[in-house]
Amino acid sequence: KNQVEQSPQSLIILEGKNCTLQCNYTVSPFSNLRWYKQDTGRGPVSLTIMTFSENTKSNGRYTATLDADTKQSSLHITASQLSDSASYICVVSPGGFKTIFGAGTRLFVKA
Amino acid sequence: EAGVAQSPRYKIIEKRQSVAFWCNPISGHATLYWYQQILGQGPKLLIQFQNNGVVDDSQLPKDRFSAERLKGVDSTLKIQPAKLEDSAVYLCASSSVAGGHGEQFFGPGTRLTVL
């Protein structure tokens, strides 16, 4: 069964600290993996996309990694800011018309 | 470039009533999605259109939910009759890429509360 699992479910960090969010998937075949950021009351916005041949992708202070062999991805946030408080959703596409969403990690950044 | 528009932003109804949501995708985007997002969970795909044709509606509760995209542009999602468990945010997204691998651009969502 195609599934995307994210951990932790929620996370609280202090402003300025780094953090890493995890995404494990059992989706097969694999086309690409995206990380989305969803601010409260808003729709998700794409942060990064990685295909099978890519193992790292950066977008400012966000760096995503992909290990296609172990079917794991992580999103690393450097020097967190209050505006990073949001849900981060991992989305995997097996190709075709399908996309499988994870439940998300809720990040709270405290001053 | 204008984003995905949705209306209304908020809706409160009583159970067994009907409700409709409207979505206008980004101009030129052929693929349109409707998602249901329950608090604390990731979005769940309800229906996906490619132009005005349905690509995937396997998770749409067809006894009460319906959606249409008659001219291949804007779309309407309807719930009739609503149940308490339909309380959620309904997100519309669009993509310029056919298939699920393209970036999806989401609207702000409609928050539905069923009392």
XYZ file of N, CA and C in Angstrom:
678
model
N 0.834 -1.183 0.000
C 0.000 0.000 0.000
C 0.878 1.247 0.000
N 0.581 2.207 -0.877
C 1.342 3.460 -0.936
C 1.039 4.329 0.273
N 2.072 4.593 1.070
C 1.895 5.423 2.254
C 3.054 6.379 2.435
N 2.763 7.502 3.066
C 3.774 8.489 3.423
C 3.604 8.787 4.907
N 4.655 8.557 5.676
C 4.597 8.781 7.119
C 5.610 9.846 7.511
N 5.162 10.780 8.327
C 6.026 11.871 8.742
C 6.215 11.861 10.252
N 7.395 12.279 10.653
C 7.688 12.396 12.082
C 8.626 13.572 12.316
N 8.575 14.198 13.500
C 7.548 13.946 14.506
C 6.202 14.531 14.071
N 5.186 14.265 14.841
C 3.871 14.825 14.542
C 3.876 16.328 14.793
N 4.569 16.749 15.851
C 4.715 18.170 16.153
C 6.067 18.395 16.813
N 6.504 19.642 16.758
C 7.842 19.974 17.227
C 7.848 21.422 17.679
N 8.473 21.665 18.825
C 8.632 23.029 19.331
C 10.127 23.318 19.443
N 10.579 24.412 18.831
C 11.984 24.793 18.920
C 12.084 26.279 19.212
N 13.247 26.694 19.674
C 13.499 28.102 19.929
C 13.997 28.775 18.661
N 13.614 30.007 18.521
C 14.051 30.814 17.384
C 15.569 30.782 17.271
N 16.053 30.584 16.041
C 17.489 30.546 15.814
C 18.065 29.141 15.777
N 17.324 28.176 16.322
C 17.795 26.796 16.327
C 17.492 26.107 15.001
N 18.212 25.009 14.755
C 17.973 24.182 13.574
C 17.040 23.033 13.932
N 16.402 22.475 12.924
C 15.571 21.287 13.158
C 15.506 20.455 11.879
N 15.154 19.179 12.061
C 15.034 18.271 10.934
C 13.732 17.497 11.034
N 12.989 17.492 9.945
C 11.724 16.775 9.866
C 11.922 15.556 8.966
N 11.242 14.457 9.316
C 11.442 13.206 8.601
C 10.220 12.786 7.794
N 10.492 12.105 6.680
C 9.435 11.573 5.832
C 9.868 10.196 5.336
N 9.092 9.175 5.653
C 9.341 7.822 5.149
C 8.181 7.423 4.253
N 8.493 6.797 3.145
C 7.433 6.450 2.215
C 7.584 5.012 1.720
N 6.451 4.458 1.339
C 6.444 3.103 0.776
C 5.869 3.136 -0.638
N 5.891 4.331 -1.248
C 5.307 4.522 -2.567
C 6.183 3.878 -3.628
N 5.542 3.149 -4.520
C 6.258 2.510 -5.616
C 5.333 2.387 -6.822
N 5.804 2.705 -8.003
C 7.113 3.282 -8.312
C 7.235 4.698 -7.770
N 8.397 5.296 -7.977
C 8.659 6.627 -7.440
C 8.943 7.586 -8.585
N 8.252 8.722 -8.574
C 8.497 9.748 -9.577
C 9.203 10.948 -8.950
N 8.593 11.524 -7.921
C 9.238 12.644 -7.247
C 8.685 12.823 -5.841
N 9.369 13.641 -5.064
C 8.964 13.946 -3.698
C 9.034 15.446 -3.510
N 7.970 15.990 -2.969
C 7.911 17.433 -2.690
C 7.694 17.658 -1.204
N 8.242 18.759 -0.732
C 7.909 19.278 0.584
C 7.107 20.562 0.385
N 5.987 20.618 1.102
C 5.137 21.806 1.086
C 5.125 22.423 2.488
N 5.007 23.745 2.531
C 4.808 24.471 3.779
C 3.390 25.009 3.786
N 2.687 24.751 4.892
C 1.328 25.247 5.008
C 1.198 26.131 6.248
N 1.085 27.434 6.032
C 0.826 28.356 7.127
C -0.617 28.201 7.585
N -0.863 28.540 8.840
C -2.210 28.411 9.400
C -3.204 29.235 8.582
N -4.280 28.587 8.170
C -5.325 29.277 7.420
C -5.002 29.508 5.953
N -3.938 28.915 5.479
C -3.546 29.090 4.074
C -3.416 27.731 3.400
N -3.333 27.744 2.075
C -3.066 26.514 1.350
C -1.576 26.210 1.342
N -1.200 24.949 1.126
C 0.219 24.577 1.075
C 0.951 25.253 -0.089
N 2.239 25.507 0.131
C 3.096 26.103 -0.899
C 4.330 25.222 -1.044
N 4.691 24.913 -2.285
C 5.821 24.021 -2.535
C 7.138 24.671 -2.128
N 7.975 23.905 -1.411
C 9.309 24.357 -1.018
C 10.385 23.760 -1.925
N 10.321 22.461 -2.113
C 11.329 21.764 -2.909
C 10.702 20.583 -3.628
N 11.366 20.157 -4.681
C 10.994 18.929 -5.371
C 12.269 18.158 -5.690
N 12.221 16.844 -5.509
C 13.363 15.993 -5.834
C 12.897 14.782 -6.618
N 13.663 14.464 -7.649
C 13.412 13.250 -8.402
C 14.354 12.157 -7.922
N 14.264 10.996 -8.535
C 15.005 9.823 -8.081
C 16.514 10.065 -8.043
N 17.005 10.835 -8.992
C 18.455 11.013 -9.130
C 19.020 12.127 -8.251
N 18.148 12.875 -7.581
C 18.615 13.984 -6.747
C 18.624 13.564 -5.290
N 19.666 13.912 -4.560
C 19.682 13.553 -3.146
C 19.702 14.759 -2.225
N 19.752 15.963 -2.783
C 19.639 17.153 -1.952
C 19.144 18.321 -2.788
N 18.346 19.182 -2.146
C 17.822 20.358 -2.822
C 17.611 21.436 -1.784
N 18.084 22.636 -2.068
C 17.967 23.725 -1.096
C 17.070 24.839 -1.604
N 16.428 25.503 -0.671
C 15.597 26.668 -0.960
C 15.771 27.604 0.227
N 16.770 28.477 0.123
C 17.050 29.376 1.238
C 17.529 28.601 2.448
N 16.813 28.767 3.569
C 17.212 28.070 4.792
C 16.645 26.650 4.868
N 15.944 26.239 3.853
C 15.366 24.893 3.803
C 16.233 23.998 2.910
N 16.615 22.843 3.441
C 17.368 21.864 2.659
C 16.698 20.509 2.783
N 16.315 19.956 1.648
C 15.687 18.641 1.640
C 16.686 17.611 1.145
N 16.648 16.432 1.731
C 17.487 15.327 1.278
C 16.606 14.145 0.924
N 17.107 13.311 0.057
C 16.366 12.130 -0.371
C 17.302 10.940 -0.467
N 16.894 9.839 0.155
C 17.586 8.563 0.000
C 16.572 7.603 -0.623
N 16.670 7.452 -1.938
C 15.690 6.641 -2.657
C 15.844 5.155 -2.335
N 17.024 4.752 -1.880
C 17.221 3.339 -1.538
C 16.460 2.958 -0.282
N 16.529 3.822 0.730
C 15.826 3.546 1.989
C 14.441 4.186 2.003
N 14.108 4.925 0.961
C 12.811 5.596 0.855
C 12.575 6.533 2.029
N 13.571 7.380 2.244
C 13.479 8.366 3.313
C 13.862 9.738 2.790
N 13.210 10.744 3.329
C 13.538 12.123 3.013
C 13.527 12.920 4.312
N 14.308 13.981 4.331
C 14.287 14.870 5.478
C 14.266 16.307 5.000
N 13.712 17.158 5.832
C 13.716 18.599 5.571
C 14.417 19.264 6.738
N 15.532 19.919 6.453
C 16.319 20.572 7.481
C 16.101 22.080 7.398
N 15.760 22.671 8.523
C 15.553 24.115 8.587
C 16.680 24.711 9.424
N 17.391 25.648 8.830
C 18.536 26.274 9.490
C 18.148 27.624 10.067
N 18.649 27.896 11.257
C 18.442 29.209 11.897
C 16.966 29.604 11.853
N 16.150 28.835 12.515
C 14.701 29.006 12.410
C 14.253 30.421 12.786
N 13.152 30.819 12.137
C 12.538 32.112 12.396
C 11.086 31.883 12.818
N 10.508 32.894 13.449
C 9.118 32.772 13.896
C 8.194 32.438 12.722
N 8.529 32.952 11.548
C 7.698 32.730 10.361
C 7.780 31.295 9.834
N 8.689 30.515 10.400
C 8.766 29.101 10.005
C 7.688 28.266 10.693
N 7.002 28.847 11.666
C 5.916 28.136 12.342
C 4.830 27.811 11.320
N 4.621 26.531 11.089
C 3.702 26.083 10.042
C 3.649 24.561 10.078
N 2.841 23.999 9.200
C 2.858 22.550 8.971
C 3.691 22.276 7.733
N 4.479 21.218 7.781
C 5.311 20.837 6.652
C 4.846 19.461 6.175
N 4.464 19.408 4.918
C 3.832 18.212 4.368
C 4.715 17.600 3.294
N 4.941 16.312 3.416
C 5.722 15.550 2.441
C 4.745 14.902 1.453
N 5.009 15.055 0.175
C 4.101 14.542 -0.852
C 4.908 13.729 -1.859
N 4.506 12.498 -2.079
C 5.229 11.624 -2.993
C 4.345 11.268 -4.187
N 4.930 11.324 -5.370
C 4.188 10.963 -6.575
C 4.787 9.699 -7.180
N 3.936 8.695 -7.407
C 4.414 7.483 -8.074
C 4.362 7.601 -9.593
N 4.031 8.801 -10.068
C 3.867 8.979 -11.494
C 2.406 8.862 -11.868
N 2.117 9.044 -13.127
C 0.724 9.027 -13.537
C -0.001 10.194 -12.932
N -1.195 9.960 -12.438
C -1.999 11.043 -11.895
C -2.056 11.041 -10.370
N -1.254 10.213 -9.730
C -1.363 10.045 -8.287
C -0.384 10.922 -7.524
N -0.821 11.410 -6.367
C 0.063 11.995 -5.369
C -0.406 11.508 -4.013
N 0.540 11.179 -3.137
C 0.205 10.699 -1.794
C 0.762 11.683 -0.785
N -0.141 12.217 0.051
C 0.220 13.222 1.038
C 0.498 12.569 2.389
N 1.519 13.073 3.077
C 1.711 12.728 4.470
C 0.794 13.578 5.337
N 0.730 13.237 6.616
C -0.143 13.963 7.541
C 0.461 15.282 7.977
N 1.766 15.455 7.754
C 2.414 16.716 8.093
C 3.059 16.709 9.466
N 4.025 17.594 9.638
C 4.640 17.882 10.932
C 4.318 19.319 11.267
N 3.766 19.517 12.467
C 3.426 20.863 12.906
C 4.610 21.434 13.670
N 5.222 22.498 13.145
C 6.386 23.132 13.759
C 5.984 24.432 14.440
N 6.390 24.569 15.684
C 6.181 25.812 16.432
C 7.557 26.382 16.773
N 7.807 27.603 16.358
C 9.055 28.289 16.674
C 8.747 29.360 17.719
N 9.423 29.250 18.872
C 9.173 30.178 19.974
C 10.286 31.201 20.092
N 9.895 32.405 20.453
C 10.871 33.489 20.644
C 11.669 33.287 21.921
N 0.676 37.267 -11.560
C -0.237 36.150 -11.907
C -1.151 35.890 -10.725
N -2.466 35.902 -10.973
C -3.411 35.664 -9.901
C -3.327 34.209 -9.479
N -3.559 33.988 -8.181
C -3.506 32.633 -7.655
C -4.840 31.931 -7.799
N -4.957 30.795 -7.120
C -6.200 30.038 -7.120
C -7.189 30.738 -6.192
N -8.369 30.999 -6.719
C -9.390 31.684 -5.932
C -10.436 30.692 -5.455
N -10.855 30.861 -4.206
C -11.907 30.014 -3.652
C -12.907 30.885 -2.909
N -14.155 30.451 -2.952
C -15.181 31.122 -2.152
C -16.272 30.131 -1.794
N -16.949 30.346 -0.661
C -16.611 31.330 0.349
C -15.377 30.906 1.135
N -14.861 31.743 2.004
C -13.735 31.375 2.852
C -14.202 30.589 4.060
N -15.388 30.902 4.532
C -15.939 30.227 5.704
C -17.425 29.943 5.462
N -17.872 28.804 5.998
C -19.277 28.455 5.878
C -19.688 27.634 7.088
N -20.793 28.019 7.693
C -21.356 27.267 8.815
C -22.756 26.837 8.423
N -23.019 25.529 8.514
C -24.335 25.013 8.179
C -24.736 23.978 9.219
N -26.006 23.599 9.190
C -26.470 22.531 10.054
C -26.456 21.219 9.277
N -26.342 20.131 10.014
C -26.317 18.831 9.350
C -27.592 18.645 8.536
N -27.448 17.914 7.459
C -28.502 17.630 6.479
C -28.749 18.793 5.515
N -28.099 19.949 5.746
C -28.222 21.019 4.763
C -27.255 20.791 3.601
N -27.407 21.599 2.570
C -26.540 21.513 1.397
C -25.574 22.694 1.391
N -24.441 22.504 0.723
C -23.455 23.581 0.620
C -22.675 23.397 -0.681
N -22.225 24.510 -1.235
C -21.436 24.463 -2.462
C -20.222 25.367 -2.330
N -19.112 24.911 -2.870
C -17.866 25.668 -2.861
C -17.446 25.916 -4.304
N -16.818 27.050 -4.505
C -16.404 27.431 -5.862
C -14.900 27.639 -5.917
N -14.302 27.243 -7.048
C -12.870 27.388 -7.238
C -12.572 27.879 -8.648
N -11.710 28.874 -8.737
C -11.222 29.344 -10.033
C -9.713 29.135 -10.073
N -9.218 28.228 -10.898
C -7.789 27.921 -10.896
C -6.968 29.011 -11.575
N -5.665 28.848 -11.527
C -4.774 29.754 -12.239
C -5.030 29.604 -13.741
N -5.057 30.720 -14.423
C -5.373 30.724 -15.844
C -4.437 29.799 -16.621
N -5.031 28.935 -17.427
C -4.233 28.034 -18.243
C -3.924 26.695 -17.618
N -4.221 26.554 -16.322
C -3.956 25.276 -15.655
C -5.051 24.277 -16.002
N -4.630 23.171 -16.611
C -5.602 22.180 -17.059
C -6.036 21.235 -15.946
N -5.174 21.045 -14.957
C -5.473 20.079 -13.900
C -5.995 20.806 -12.671
N -7.102 20.306 -12.131
C -7.718 20.911 -10.949
C -8.023 19.813 -9.939
N -7.732 20.110 -8.680
C -7.919 19.154 -7.600
C -8.817 19.755 -6.511
N -9.595 18.899 -5.901
C -10.317 19.237 -4.663
C -9.815 18.297 -3.557
N -9.455 18.911 -2.421
C -8.987 18.145 -1.276
C -9.861 18.466 -0.064
N -9.946 17.482 0.818
C -10.543 17.684 2.131
C -9.425 17.569 3.171
N -9.305 18.581 4.016
C -8.283 18.544 5.056
C -8.936 18.685 6.421
N -8.945 17.599 7.162
C -9.463 17.591 8.523
C -8.366 18.105 9.445
N -8.748 18.811 10.471
C -7.802 19.441 11.380
C -6.739 18.454 11.863
N -5.472 18.832 11.676
C -4.372 18.004 12.146
C -3.944 16.917 11.182
N -4.584 16.877 10.005
C -4.246 15.846 9.030
C -3.781 16.478 7.727
N -3.167 15.676 6.865
C -2.785 16.149 5.546
C -3.993 16.178 4.625
N -3.892 16.879 3.522
C -5.005 16.924 2.566
C -5.314 15.548 1.993
N -6.583 15.269 1.808
C -7.043 14.008 1.209
C -7.721 14.339 -0.117
N -7.238 13.744 -1.195
C -7.797 14.040 -2.512
C -9.229 13.538 -2.607
N -10.112 14.428 -3.043
C -11.499 14.040 -3.296
C -11.713 13.758 -4.783
N -11.244 14.682 -5.620
C -11.455 14.523 -7.052
C -10.404 15.308 -7.803
N -9.998 14.777 -8.960
C -9.019 15.423 -9.821
C -9.586 15.485 -11.230
N -9.525 16.692 -11.796
C -9.987 16.922 -13.171
C -8.791 17.193 -14.080
N -8.872 16.694 -15.286
C -7.951 17.082 -16.355
C -8.846 17.741 -17.395
N -8.701 19.072 -17.527
C -9.662 19.868 -18.292
C -11.051 19.624 -17.693
N -12.029 19.180 -18.442
C -13.347 18.971 -17.843
C -13.651 17.499 -17.591
N -12.633 16.651 -17.714
C -12.809 15.229 -17.470
C -12.284 14.812 -16.110
N -12.949 13.843 -15.482
C -12.532 13.340 -14.172
C -11.429 12.289 -14.349
N -10.295 12.508 -13.665
C -9.172 11.574 -13.710
C -9.227 10.606 -12.542
N -9.583 11.130 -11.368
C -9.595 10.295 -10.162
C -10.661 10.834 -9.225
N -11.639 10.037 -8.916
C -12.646 10.398 -7.901
C -12.873 9.222 -6.966
N -11.845 8.396 -6.805
C -11.981 7.165 -6.036
C -12.279 7.398 -4.557
N -11.898 8.571 -4.019
C -12.138 8.841 -2.612
C -13.274 9.841 -2.391
N -14.010 10.119 -3.421
C -15.149 11.039 -3.298
C -16.382 10.262 -2.828
N -16.964 10.649 -1.680
C -18.195 9.980 -1.209
C -19.362 10.348 -2.120
N -19.563 9.565 -3.123
C -20.467 9.955 -4.213
C -21.937 9.971 -3.800
N -22.249 9.394 -2.640
C -23.647 9.451 -2.208
C -24.020 10.853 -1.731
N -23.005 11.674 -1.407
C -23.330 13.001 -0.896
C -22.505 14.113 -1.528
N -21.368 13.779 -2.102
C -20.488 14.772 -2.708
C -20.599 14.693 -4.230
N -20.551 15.875 -4.852
C -20.485 15.923 -6.306
C -19.621 17.109 -6.707
N -19.010 17.011 -7.874
C -18.176 18.110 -8.364
C -18.292 18.169 -9.869
N -18.146 19.376 -10.381
C -18.185 19.534 -11.828
C -17.219 20.636 -12.261
N -16.792 20.508 -13.490
C -15.904 21.506 -14.101
C -16.330 21.565 -15.570
N -17.484 22.131 -15.787
C -18.166 22.013 -17.068
C -17.376 22.575 -18.245
N -16.750 23.714 -18.092
C -16.057 24.338 -19.218
C -14.550 24.187 -19.118
N -14.102 23.326 -18.201
C -12.679 23.110 -18.070
C -11.937 24.248 -17.419
N -12.672 25.148 -16.756
C -12.005 26.263 -16.085
C -12.347 26.199 -14.597
N -13.388 26.938 -14.170
C -13.721 26.920 -12.750
C -14.513 25.664 -12.399
N -14.611 25.428 -11.093
C -15.213 24.181 -10.625
C -16.060 24.434 -9.387
N -17.039 23.568 -9.182
C -17.901 23.626 -8.005
C -17.920 22.272 -7.336
N -17.777 22.280 -6.011
C -17.895 21.073 -5.194
C -19.138 21.233 -4.323
N -19.988 20.229 -4.330
C -21.229 20.289 -3.554
C -21.319 19.131 -2.574
N -21.917 19.434 -1.424
C -22.194 18.406 -0.423
C -23.690 18.467 -0.123
N -24.351 17.321 -0.267
C -25.794 17.273 -0.050
C -26.224 15.857 0.287
N -26.683 15.569 1.505
C -26.736 16.446 2.664
C -25.450 16.369 3.470
N -25.136 17.413 4.195
C -23.905 17.450 4.983
C -24.051 16.657 6.277
N -22.928 16.074 6.712
C -22.856 15.357 7.983
C -21.837 16.069 8.878
N -21.905 15.770 10.159
C -20.991 16.398 11.107
C -19.527 16.156 10.714
N -19.250 14.928 10.226
C -17.855 14.578 9.894
C -17.335 15.272 8.640
N -18.187 16.035 7.965
C -17.736 16.811 6.802
C -17.064 18.117 7.217
N -17.083 18.428 8.507
C -16.408 19.638 8.979
C -14.916 19.517 8.686
N -14.408 20.448 7.896
C -13.032 20.375 7.416
C -12.745 21.620 6.599
N -11.495 21.724 6.145
C -11.138 22.749 5.161
C -11.118 22.081 3.791
N -11.760 22.706 2.834
C -11.789 22.174 1.475
C -10.857 23.024 0.615
N -9.809 22.377 0.163
C -8.771 23.047 -0.611
C -8.935 22.737 -2.095
N -8.750 23.754 -2.886
C -8.708 23.580 -4.338
C -7.277 23.873 -4.779
N -6.785 23.101 -5.713
C -5.444 23.314 -6.242
C -5.479 23.159 -7.759
N -4.510 23.765 -8.418
C -4.412 23.585 -9.859
C -2.956 23.395 -10.251
N -2.769 22.803 -11.422
C -1.425 22.537 -11.918
C -1.408 22.674 -13.431
N -0.289 23.154 -13.940
C -0.149 23.281 -15.394
C 0.320 21.979 -16.030
N 0.685 21.035 -15.169
C 1.231 19.773 -15.652
C 0.174 18.691 -15.543
N -0.021 17.961 -16.595
C -0.935 16.821 -16.539
C -0.292 15.721 -15.714
N -1.057 15.142 -14.815
C -0.478 14.108 -13.974
C -0.147 14.632 -12.601
N 0.181 13.746 -11.684
C 0.370 14.131 -10.295
C 1.751 14.639 -9.950
N 2.677 14.684 -10.901
C 4.039 15.026 -10.556
C 4.342 16.514 -10.649
N 3.378 17.290 -11.142
C 3.606 18.719 -11.255
C 3.338 19.445 -9.954
N 3.890 20.642 -9.829
C 3.647 21.449 -8.640
C 2.182 21.855 -8.610
N 1.575 21.697 -7.460
C 0.198 22.107 -7.276
C 0.171 23.445 -6.562
N -0.648 24.337 -7.063
C -0.821 25.657 -6.467
C -2.180 25.661 -5.778
N -2.148 25.929 -4.487
C -3.360 25.804 -3.680
C -4.031 27.160 -3.442
N -5.346 27.103 -3.350
C -6.099 28.268 -2.906
C -6.099 28.333 -1.391
N -6.731 29.367 -0.819
C -6.726 29.545 0.639
C -7.637 28.577 1.372
N -8.531 27.916 0.643
C -9.418 26.941 1.275
C -10.729 27.544 1.741
N -11.705 26.671 1.908
C -12.992 27.036 2.512
C -13.135 26.210 3.782
N -13.282 26.901 4.900
C -13.460 26.186 6.174
C -14.935 25.953 6.406
N -15.329 24.677 6.413
C -16.726 24.299 6.620
C -16.933 23.768 8.026
N -17.919 24.311 8.698
C -18.324 23.807 10.005
C -19.757 23.306 9.893
N -19.970 22.046 10.240
C -21.304 21.453 10.218
C -21.756 21.246 11.661
N -22.862 21.879 12.024
C -23.366 21.823 13.402
C -24.496 20.804 13.529
